[in-house]
Amino acid sequence: MWEENVDSEHEVGHKPDYSPVSWQEYFDQMEDVAVGATDSRDVFRIYKAGSDGPLLVLLHGGGHSALSWAVFTTAIASRVICRVLAMDLRGHGDTLVRQSDDFSTQTMSSDVANVIRACYGETPPPIVLIGHGVGGAIAVHTASNTLLPATVGLVAIDVVEGSAMDALHSIQNFLKGRPKSFKSMDHAIEWSVKSGQIRNLESARVSMVGQVKRCEAEEADTLEQPSPVPDMVVERNEEFYDQSYVNDKENAASESVYRWRIDLSKSEKYWDGWFRGTSNLFLSCNLPKLLLLAGIDRLDRDLTIGQMQGKFMMQVLPPCGHAVQEDKPEKVAEAVAAFLLRHKFAEARKETKKSEKEICNEN
């Protein structure tokens, strides 16, 4: 069954409102950060919120963008005093790099460190790395290699080596069932919700802008048909492909179409490297750690043993898809806030201040 999480505030009359929403509803600033030598710079798009407290560095999953953290950012900022920096990883969103096809963990984790240094110099605030899917793997590698010495905590969201490796064989099937283009941004947002890729309409309205972009029909006809790879934990293989979402070529001559911003299928040689060994790397990081999962079945053997030994905090969230922080932003924010408060990384907002015990009990 398709799942729609449509709140009344997002409806126009009795129909859901699938129109896009600006990043400005959730973040304070948007910046393009230049990294590298003057004559060969890479430019990373970042979004920021807050001006005090620890710095939460948010790393999105494959095929997504920093905007997938938009609703979560508002939710976490209402609970604790913190700063947020969400970045578009190389090849994603509005980030522009010279080697956009280099998705090695070494390069991508170095990108994270370089962006933080460009923004905060050598003395950044205390950093908590928070990553989802591929972004979670990059967060683990960044922490494991001590690329940001100011890092005090690590949060991995639905990134488990065992289930990720098992899902690799399913990706091509997933790609074949995905529309190549959309008539409008509204159609892309509607598809994302009805297909179950993002099960929260509010999040889909802001985050899909980072996944698809407008291009002229003439230009689109000359491009290859791109199909971005999802994160390695593949959703239920629901059949949802409605031709009404896709531009009719006969009528497309004077129209624009919306296509995926990135073709991650060309990065197949990196997929194994993103996840192989991440469970042990996660366990070996000498930092307070939190693992958030979309289902208990995601746990592999190493993490199961580590969890039983009390090596990290873990929480299984209510039924949701792989895009956990989009589907259940409030629940993810509650869990992250409890983690930050338990380890005294952040202070609770006075207007919503509760004891650490109360917050932990709620979860």
Short mmCIF file of C-alpha atoms in Angstrom, two decimals, residues 134-350:
data_model
loop_
_atom_site.label_atom_id
_atom_site.label_comp_id
_atom_site.label_asym_id
_atom_site.label_seq_id
_atom_site.Cartn_x
_atom_site.Cartn_y
_atom_site.Cartn_z
CA VAL A 134 25.74 6.91 2.90
CA GLY A 135 26.12 10.11 4.92
CA GLY A 136 26.20 7.96 8.04
CA ALA A 137 29.04 5.90 6.58
CA ILE A 138 30.91 9.11 5.75
CA ALA A 139 30.34 10.37 9.30
CA VAL A 140 31.80 7.12 10.67
CA HIS A 141 34.88 7.40 8.44
CA THR A 142 35.33 11.08 9.33
CA ALA A 143 35.20 10.27 13.05
CA SER A 144 37.30 7.11 12.78
CA ASN A 145 40.12 8.97 11.01
CA THR A 146 39.95 11.91 13.46
CA LEU A 147 39.63 14.35 10.56
CA LEU A 148 37.81 16.76 12.87
CA PRO A 149 39.50 16.64 16.29
CA ALA A 150 36.70 18.73 17.81
CA THR A 151 34.24 15.86 17.27
CA VAL A 152 32.63 14.81 20.55
CA GLY A 153 29.79 12.57 19.39
CA LEU A 154 28.59 10.41 16.48
CA VAL A 155 25.04 9.61 15.33
CA ALA A 156 24.40 7.09 12.54
CA ILE A 157 20.91 6.85 11.11
CA ASP A 158 19.84 3.62 9.40
CA VAL A 159 23.33 2.72 8.25
CA VAL A 160 24.18 -0.91 9.01
CA GLU A 161 26.86 -2.78 7.09
CA GLY A 162 25.06 -6.13 7.00
CA SER A 163 21.71 -4.96 5.63
CA ALA A 164 23.35 -2.45 3.30
CA MET A 165 25.57 -5.10 1.71
CA ASP A 166 22.59 -7.45 1.36
CA ALA A 167 20.62 -4.75 -0.45
CA LEU A 168 23.22 -4.01 -3.12
CA HIS A 169 21.74 -6.58 -5.50
CA SER A 170 18.32 -4.90 -5.34
CA ILE A 171 19.41 -1.49 -6.55
CA GLN A 172 19.16 -2.06 -10.29
CA ASN A 173 15.56 -3.24 -9.91
CA PHE A 174 14.81 -0.14 -7.90
CA LEU A 175 16.29 2.09 -10.60
CA LYS A 176 14.26 0.54 -13.39
CA GLY A 177 11.00 1.35 -11.64
CA ARG A 178 11.73 5.00 -11.09
CA PRO A 179 10.44 7.79 -13.36
CA LYS A 180 13.20 9.44 -15.40
CA SER A 181 11.61 12.88 -15.42
CA PHE A 182 8.62 14.85 -14.14
CA LYS A 183 6.33 17.46 -15.64
CA SER A 184 6.81 19.79 -12.70
CA MET A 185 8.30 20.04 -9.25
CA ASP A 186 4.81 19.48 -7.83
CA HIS A 187 4.60 16.17 -9.70
CA ALA A 188 8.01 15.12 -8.35
CA ILE A 189 6.89 15.88 -4.80
CA GLU A 190 3.62 13.99 -5.29
CA TRP A 191 5.47 10.97 -6.69
CA SER A 192 7.94 10.94 -3.78
CA VAL A 193 5.10 10.76 -1.26
CA LYS A 194 2.82 8.32 -3.10
CA SER A 195 5.69 5.97 -3.91
CA GLY A 196 6.70 5.85 -0.26
CA GLN A 197 10.17 7.26 -0.86
CA ILE A 198 9.40 10.11 1.53
CA ARG A 199 6.41 9.43 3.77
CA ASN A 200 6.09 12.92 5.18
CA LEU A 201 4.61 15.53 2.86
CA GLU A 202 6.08 18.49 4.75
CA SER A 203 9.58 17.14 4.28
CA ALA A 204 9.01 16.15 0.66
CA ARG A 205 7.93 19.70 -0.20
CA VAL A 206 11.28 21.15 0.87
CA SER A 207 13.67 18.26 0.18
CA MET A 208 12.70 17.22 -3.36
CA VAL A 209 13.97 20.59 -4.59
CA GLY A 210 17.43 19.25 -3.78
CA GLN A 211 16.88 16.02 -5.71
CA VAL A 212 15.45 17.17 -9.04
CA LYS A 213 16.11 20.23 -11.16
CA ARG A 214 14.51 21.98 -14.07
CA CYS A 215 16.03 21.72 -17.53
CA GLU A 216 14.68 22.70 -20.93
CA ALA A 217 13.07 19.93 -22.94
CA GLU A 218 15.54 20.32 -25.83
CA GLU A 219 18.44 19.97 -23.40
CA ALA A 220 16.81 17.03 -21.64
CA ASP A 221 16.38 15.14 -24.91
CA THR A 222 20.16 15.20 -25.45
CA LEU A 223 20.91 13.86 -21.97
CA GLU A 224 21.18 10.27 -20.91
CA GLN A 225 18.25 9.00 -18.92
CA PRO A 226 19.61 9.33 -15.35
CA SER A 227 18.36 7.26 -12.45
CA PRO A 228 19.80 8.12 -9.06
CA VAL A 229 20.65 5.29 -6.73
CA PRO A 230 18.88 5.36 -3.39
CA ASP A 231 20.69 4.64 -0.18
CA MET A 232 21.70 1.06 0.21
CA VAL A 233 18.70 0.04 2.30
CA VAL A 234 16.07 -0.33 -0.42
CA GLU A 235 12.43 0.32 0.34
CA ARG A 236 9.60 -2.10 -0.31
CA ASN A 237 9.48 -2.67 -4.05
CA GLU A 238 6.15 -0.96 -4.52
CA GLU A 239 4.88 -0.63 -8.05
CA PHE A 240 4.19 3.02 -8.60
CA TYR A 241 4.79 4.40 -12.03
CA ASP A 242 2.22 6.78 -13.43
CA GLN A 243 2.85 8.11 -16.93
CA SER A 244 1.00 11.30 -15.99
CA TYR A 245 4.06 12.32 -13.97
CA VAL A 246 6.36 12.16 -16.98
CA ASN A 247 6.55 14.65 -19.81
CA ASP A 248 4.79 13.59 -22.99
CA LYS A 249 7.49 13.95 -25.66
CA GLU A 250 4.97 15.11 -28.25
CA ASN A 251 4.10 18.09 -26.07
CA ALA A 252 7.53 18.66 -24.58
CA ALA A 253 9.04 20.85 -27.27
CA SER A 254 8.11 24.09 -25.55
CA GLU A 255 8.08 22.77 -22.00
CA SER A 256 10.58 22.28 -19.24
CA VAL A 257 11.09 18.96 -17.54
CA TYR A 258 12.43 18.11 -14.12
CA ARG A 259 15.17 15.52 -13.95
CA TRP A 260 17.22 13.98 -11.16
CA ARG A 261 20.22 16.10 -10.24
CA ILE A 262 22.58 13.14 -9.96
CA ASP A 263 23.15 9.78 -11.60
CA LEU A 264 24.67 7.76 -8.78
CA SER A 265 24.39 4.56 -10.80
CA LYS A 266 27.77 5.52 -12.26
CA SER A 267 29.28 5.28 -8.78
CA GLU A 268 28.71 1.54 -8.49
CA LYS A 269 32.40 0.83 -7.95
CA TYR A 270 32.20 2.78 -4.67
CA TRP A 271 29.10 1.15 -3.18
CA ASP A 272 30.94 -1.70 -1.51
CA GLY A 273 33.53 0.67 -0.04
CA TRP A 274 30.87 2.91 1.50
CA PHE A 275 29.64 0.20 3.82
CA ARG A 276 32.13 -2.65 4.12
CA GLY A 277 33.70 -2.53 7.56
CA THR A 278 31.55 0.36 8.82
CA SER A 279 30.04 -1.62 11.70
CA ASN A 280 33.45 -2.31 13.24
CA LEU A 281 34.62 1.24 12.48
CA PHE A 282 31.52 2.56 14.25
CA LEU A 283 32.14 0.35 17.27
CA SER A 284 35.82 1.30 17.44
CA CYS A 285 35.21 5.06 17.45
CA ASN A 286 36.13 6.20 20.96
CA LEU A 287 33.19 8.60 21.18
CA PRO A 288 29.68 8.56 22.60
CA LYS A 289 27.58 6.99 19.83
CA LEU A 290 23.92 6.72 18.90
CA LEU A 291 22.45 4.39 16.27
CA LEU A 292 18.92 5.10 15.04
CA LEU A 293 17.20 2.39 13.00
CA ALA A 294 14.04 2.11 10.92
CA GLY A 295 13.69 -1.51 12.06
CA ILE A 296 15.34 -3.96 14.42
CA ASP A 297 15.89 -6.34 11.51
CA ARG A 298 18.51 -3.90 10.22
CA LEU A 299 21.04 -4.94 12.91
CA ASP A 300 23.95 -7.11 11.80
CA ARG A 301 25.93 -9.48 14.01
CA ASP A 302 28.73 -7.08 14.99
CA LEU A 303 26.31 -4.33 15.99
CA THR A 304 24.06 -6.76 17.85
CA ILE A 305 27.00 -7.89 19.97
CA GLY A 306 28.21 -4.31 20.45
CA GLN A 307 24.76 -3.18 21.52
CA MET A 308 24.50 -6.02 24.04
CA GLN A 309 27.86 -4.94 25.43
CA GLY A 310 26.63 -1.37 25.86
CA LYS A 311 29.09 0.16 23.39
CA PHE A 312 26.52 2.59 21.98
CA MET A 313 23.01 3.90 22.46
CA MET A 314 20.42 2.53 20.08
CA GLN A 315 16.81 3.33 19.30
CA VAL A 316 14.40 1.71 16.87
CA LEU A 317 11.93 4.27 15.61
CA PRO A 318 8.21 3.78 14.88
CA PRO A 319 7.36 2.32 11.46
CA CYS A 320 8.95 4.47 8.78
CA GLY A 321 10.93 4.20 5.57
CA HIS A 322 14.68 4.46 5.08
CA ALA A 323 14.48 8.29 4.92
CA VAL A 324 14.12 8.21 8.70
CA GLN A 325 14.80 11.86 9.52
CA GLU A 326 12.29 12.91 6.85
CA ASP A 327 9.57 10.42 7.71
CA LYS A 328 9.79 10.93 11.50
CA PRO A 329 11.68 14.21 12.09
CA GLU A 330 10.16 14.80 15.53
CA LYS A 331 11.04 11.31 16.77
CA VAL A 332 14.59 11.59 15.42
CA ALA A 333 14.94 15.02 17.05
CA GLU A 334 13.72 13.61 20.38
CA ALA A 335 16.29 10.82 20.24
CA VAL A 336 19.15 13.13 19.24
CA ALA A 337 18.16 15.68 21.91
CA ALA A 338 18.18 12.96 24.58
CA PHE A 339 21.64 11.86 23.39
CA LEU A 340 22.99 15.43 23.48
CA LEU A 341 21.55 16.09 26.94
CA ARG A 342 22.67 12.77 28.42
CA HIS A 343 26.27 13.49 27.47
CA LYS A 344 25.95 17.20 28.36
CA PHE A 345 26.84 18.28 24.84
CA ALA A 346 23.94 20.75 24.76
CA GLU A 347 21.47 22.49 27.02
CA ALA A 348 17.70 22.16 26.75
CA ARG A 349 15.70 25.12 25.50
CA LYS A 350 14.30 26.94 28.52
#
